[in-house]
CSV table of C-alpha atoms and ligand atoms in Angstrom, one decimal:
chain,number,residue,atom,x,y,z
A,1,UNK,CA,-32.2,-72.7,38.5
A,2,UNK,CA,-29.0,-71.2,38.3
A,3,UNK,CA,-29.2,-66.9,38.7
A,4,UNK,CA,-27.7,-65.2,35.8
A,5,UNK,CA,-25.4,-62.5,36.6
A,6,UNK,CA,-27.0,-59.3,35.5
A,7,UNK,CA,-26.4,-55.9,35.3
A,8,UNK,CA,-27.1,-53.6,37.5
A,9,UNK,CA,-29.9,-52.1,36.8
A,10,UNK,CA,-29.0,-48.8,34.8
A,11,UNK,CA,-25.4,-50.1,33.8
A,12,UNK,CA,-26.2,-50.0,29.6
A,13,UNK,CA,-27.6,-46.4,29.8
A,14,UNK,CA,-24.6,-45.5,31.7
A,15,UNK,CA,-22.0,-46.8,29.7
A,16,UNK,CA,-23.6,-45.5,26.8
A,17,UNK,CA,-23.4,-42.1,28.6
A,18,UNK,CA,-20.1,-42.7,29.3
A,19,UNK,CA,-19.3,-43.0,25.3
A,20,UNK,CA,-21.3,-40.4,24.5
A,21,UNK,CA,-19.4,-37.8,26.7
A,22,UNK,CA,-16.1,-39.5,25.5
A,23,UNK,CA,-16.3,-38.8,22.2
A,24,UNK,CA,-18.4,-35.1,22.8
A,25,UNK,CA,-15.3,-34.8,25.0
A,26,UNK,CA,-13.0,-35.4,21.8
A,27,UNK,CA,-15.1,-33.8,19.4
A,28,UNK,CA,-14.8,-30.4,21.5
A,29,UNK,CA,-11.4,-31.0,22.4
A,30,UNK,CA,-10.9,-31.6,18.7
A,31,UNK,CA,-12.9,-27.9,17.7
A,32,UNK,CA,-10.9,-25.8,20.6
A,33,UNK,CA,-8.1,-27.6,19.1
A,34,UNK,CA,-8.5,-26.5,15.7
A,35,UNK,CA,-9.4,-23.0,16.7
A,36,UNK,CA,-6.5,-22.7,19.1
A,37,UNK,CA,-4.3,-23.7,16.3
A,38,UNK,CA,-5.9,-21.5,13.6
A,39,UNK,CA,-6.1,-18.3,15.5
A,40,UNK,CA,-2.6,-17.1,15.2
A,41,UNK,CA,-3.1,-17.8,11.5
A,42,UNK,CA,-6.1,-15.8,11.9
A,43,UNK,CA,-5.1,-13.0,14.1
A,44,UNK,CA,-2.2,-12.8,11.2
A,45,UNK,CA,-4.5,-11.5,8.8
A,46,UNK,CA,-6.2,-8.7,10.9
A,47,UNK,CA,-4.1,-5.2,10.1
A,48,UNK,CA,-2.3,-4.3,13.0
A,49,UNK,CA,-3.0,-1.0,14.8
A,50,UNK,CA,-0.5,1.1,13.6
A,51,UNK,CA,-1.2,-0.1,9.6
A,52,UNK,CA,-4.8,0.4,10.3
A,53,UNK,CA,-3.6,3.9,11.8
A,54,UNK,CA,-1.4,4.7,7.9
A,55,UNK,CA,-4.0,3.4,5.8
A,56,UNK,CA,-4.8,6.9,5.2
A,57,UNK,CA,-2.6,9.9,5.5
A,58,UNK,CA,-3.6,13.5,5.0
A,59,UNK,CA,-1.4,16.3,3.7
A,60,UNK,CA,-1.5,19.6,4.6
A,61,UNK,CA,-0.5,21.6,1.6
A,62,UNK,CA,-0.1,25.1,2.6
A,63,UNK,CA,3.0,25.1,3.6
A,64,UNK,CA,4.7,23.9,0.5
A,65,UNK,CA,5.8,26.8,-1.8
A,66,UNK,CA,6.2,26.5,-5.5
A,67,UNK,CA,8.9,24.2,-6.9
A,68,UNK,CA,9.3,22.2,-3.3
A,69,UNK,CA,8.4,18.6,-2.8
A,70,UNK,CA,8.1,16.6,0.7
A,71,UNK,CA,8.0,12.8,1.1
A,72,UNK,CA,5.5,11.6,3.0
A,73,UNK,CA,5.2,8.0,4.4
A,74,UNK,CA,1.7,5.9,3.2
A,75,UNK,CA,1.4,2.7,4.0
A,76,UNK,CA,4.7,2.0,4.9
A,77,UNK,CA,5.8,3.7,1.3
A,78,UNK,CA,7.0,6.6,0.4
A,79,UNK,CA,5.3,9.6,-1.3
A,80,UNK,CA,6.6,12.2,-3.2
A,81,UNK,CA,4.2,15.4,-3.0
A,82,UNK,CA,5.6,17.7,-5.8
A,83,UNK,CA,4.1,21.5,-6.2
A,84,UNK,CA,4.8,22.0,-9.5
A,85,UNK,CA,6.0,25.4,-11.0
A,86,UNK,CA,4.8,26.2,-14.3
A,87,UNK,CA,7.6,25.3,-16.4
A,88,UNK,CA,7.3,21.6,-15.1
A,89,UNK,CA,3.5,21.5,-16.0
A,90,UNK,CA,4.1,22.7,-19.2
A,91,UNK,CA,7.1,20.2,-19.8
A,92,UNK,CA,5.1,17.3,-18.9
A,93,UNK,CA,2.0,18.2,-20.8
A,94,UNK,CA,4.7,19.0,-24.2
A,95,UNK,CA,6.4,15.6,-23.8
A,96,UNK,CA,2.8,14.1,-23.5
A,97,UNK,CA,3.6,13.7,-27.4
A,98,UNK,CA,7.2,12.2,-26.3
A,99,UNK,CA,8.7,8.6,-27.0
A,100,UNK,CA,6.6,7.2,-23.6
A,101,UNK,CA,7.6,3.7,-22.0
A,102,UNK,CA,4.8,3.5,-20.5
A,103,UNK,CA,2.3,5.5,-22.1
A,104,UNK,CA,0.5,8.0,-20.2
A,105,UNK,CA,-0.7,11.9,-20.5
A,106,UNK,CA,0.0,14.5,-17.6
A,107,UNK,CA,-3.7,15.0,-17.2
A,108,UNK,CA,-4.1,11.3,-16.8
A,109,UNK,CA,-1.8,11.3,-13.5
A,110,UNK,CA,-2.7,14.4,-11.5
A,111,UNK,CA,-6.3,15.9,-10.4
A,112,UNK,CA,-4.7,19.4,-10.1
A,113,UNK,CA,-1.7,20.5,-12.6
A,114,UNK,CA,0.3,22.3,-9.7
A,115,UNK,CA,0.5,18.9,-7.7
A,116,UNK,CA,1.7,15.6,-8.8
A,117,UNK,CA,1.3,13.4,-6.0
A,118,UNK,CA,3.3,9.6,-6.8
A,119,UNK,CA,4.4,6.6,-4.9
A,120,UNK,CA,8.5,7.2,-4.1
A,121,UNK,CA,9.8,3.7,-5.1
A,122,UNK,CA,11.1,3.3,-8.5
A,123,UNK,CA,9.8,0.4,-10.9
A,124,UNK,CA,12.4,-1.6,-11.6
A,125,UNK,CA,14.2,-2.8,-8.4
A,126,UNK,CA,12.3,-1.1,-5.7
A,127,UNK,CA,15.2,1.9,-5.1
A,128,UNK,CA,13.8,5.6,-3.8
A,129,UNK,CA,14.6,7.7,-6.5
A,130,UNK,CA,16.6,11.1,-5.7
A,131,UNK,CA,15.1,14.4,-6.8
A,132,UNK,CA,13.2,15.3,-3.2
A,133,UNK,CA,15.6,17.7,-1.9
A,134,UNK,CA,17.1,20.9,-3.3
A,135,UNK,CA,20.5,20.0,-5.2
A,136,UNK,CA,19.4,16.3,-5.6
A,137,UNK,CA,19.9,15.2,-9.0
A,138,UNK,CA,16.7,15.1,-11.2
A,139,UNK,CA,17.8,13.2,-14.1
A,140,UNK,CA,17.9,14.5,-17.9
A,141,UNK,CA,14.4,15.1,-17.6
A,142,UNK,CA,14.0,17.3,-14.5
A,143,UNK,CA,11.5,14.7,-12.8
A,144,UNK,CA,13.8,12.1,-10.4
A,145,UNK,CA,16.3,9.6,-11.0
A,146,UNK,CA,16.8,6.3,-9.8
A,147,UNK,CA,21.3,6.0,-9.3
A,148,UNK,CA,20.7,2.1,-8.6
A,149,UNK,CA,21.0,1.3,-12.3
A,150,UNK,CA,19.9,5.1,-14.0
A,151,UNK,CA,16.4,4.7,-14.2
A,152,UNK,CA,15.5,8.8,-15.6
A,153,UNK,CA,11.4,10.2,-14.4
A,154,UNK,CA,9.9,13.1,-15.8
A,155,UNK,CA,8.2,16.2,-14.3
A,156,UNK,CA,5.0,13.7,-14.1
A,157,UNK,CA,6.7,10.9,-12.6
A,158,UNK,CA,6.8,9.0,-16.0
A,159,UNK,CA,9.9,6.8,-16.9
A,160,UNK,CA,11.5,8.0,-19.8
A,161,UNK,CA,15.1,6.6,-19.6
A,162,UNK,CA,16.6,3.3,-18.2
A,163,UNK,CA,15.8,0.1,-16.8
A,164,UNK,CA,12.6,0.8,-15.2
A,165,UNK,CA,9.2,-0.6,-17.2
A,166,UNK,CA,6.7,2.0,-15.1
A,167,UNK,CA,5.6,5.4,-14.8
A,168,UNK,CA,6.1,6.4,-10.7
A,169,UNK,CA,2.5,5.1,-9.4
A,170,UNK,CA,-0.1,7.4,-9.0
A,171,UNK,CA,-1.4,6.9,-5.2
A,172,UNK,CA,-5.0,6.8,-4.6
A,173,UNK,CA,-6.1,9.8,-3.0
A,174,UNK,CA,-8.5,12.9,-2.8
A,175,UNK,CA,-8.5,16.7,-2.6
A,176,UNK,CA,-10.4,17.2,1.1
A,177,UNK,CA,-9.8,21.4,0.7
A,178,UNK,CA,-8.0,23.3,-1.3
A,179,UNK,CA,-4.8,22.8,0.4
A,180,UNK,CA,-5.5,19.4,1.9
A,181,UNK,CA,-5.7,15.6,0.6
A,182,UNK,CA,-5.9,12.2,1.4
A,183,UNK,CA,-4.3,9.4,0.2
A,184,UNK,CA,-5.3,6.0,1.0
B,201,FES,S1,16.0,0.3,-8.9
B,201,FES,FE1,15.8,2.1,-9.9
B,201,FES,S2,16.9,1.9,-11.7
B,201,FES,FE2,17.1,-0.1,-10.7
């Protein structure tokens, strides 16, 4: 009787094995793969340090007299920090009943009359409107203006002449003190 050739004893189980760890090989290779390939996406979205670092920026007031304004940086954005004198407040609460743009009342964009606290970038084309600094023009109506294209802001940030559709924007933020804030 002629001997059949047979397998050594064991061979099936270990060429199964053999698949089996071939294609757990591949699938892992496959998942490192992926995640290898998605991390920078994913590393992309984390904040970096220094972002993290500005999402939040506190303002000591104190030192800021009457009639002054400093910029601050937020975000990557500037911020106009205005102490108002009293002829400014009671402009902007008079032209509250003004021709508006974009309607809004003083009271509606500051927590405390003396400061008006608004994001720097003008509305229409992104420009930083002048009015910061002593002898910068203010516009016609004693807030900032915009010399890109003549974009005119009130004494409450509010966009009263020109190309620009919006008020300044109104920053989050919070009174910590009496003399100190947050924004962000
Ligand atoms: S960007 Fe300010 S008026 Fe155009």
């Amino acid at each position: 009787m002629a001997e059949t050739a047979s397998a050594p004893e064991g061979a099936p189980e270990s060429e199964e094995t053999r698949r089996d760890f071939l294609l757990i090989s591949t699938v892992a290779v496959g998942a490192v793969g992926t995640a290898l390939a998605a991390w920078p996406f994913i590393d992309n979205m984390n904040p970096s340090k220094d972002v993290l670092a500005l999402a939040s920026t506190e303002i000591n007031l104190a030192p800021i007299e009457e009639g002054q304004s400093i910029t601050v940086v937020w975000r990557g954005k500037p911020v106009f920090v205005r102490r108002r004198t009293a002829k400014e407040i009671a402009t902007a609460k008079t032209d509250d009943g003004a021709t508006l743009k974009d309607r809004a009342t003083d009271a509606s964009r500051v927590q405390k009359a003396e400061w008006l606290v608004l994001v720097g970038i003008c509305t229409h084309l992104g420009c930083i409107p002048l009015g910061q600094k002593a002898g910068d023009p203010r516009g016609e109506f004693g807030g900032w203006f915009c010399p890109c294209h003549g974009s005119h802001y009130d004494s409450s940030g509010r966009i009263r002449k020109g190309p620009a559709p919006k008020n300044l924007e109104v920053p989050p933020y919070k009174f910590l003190t009496d003399t100190s804030i947050r924004i962000g």
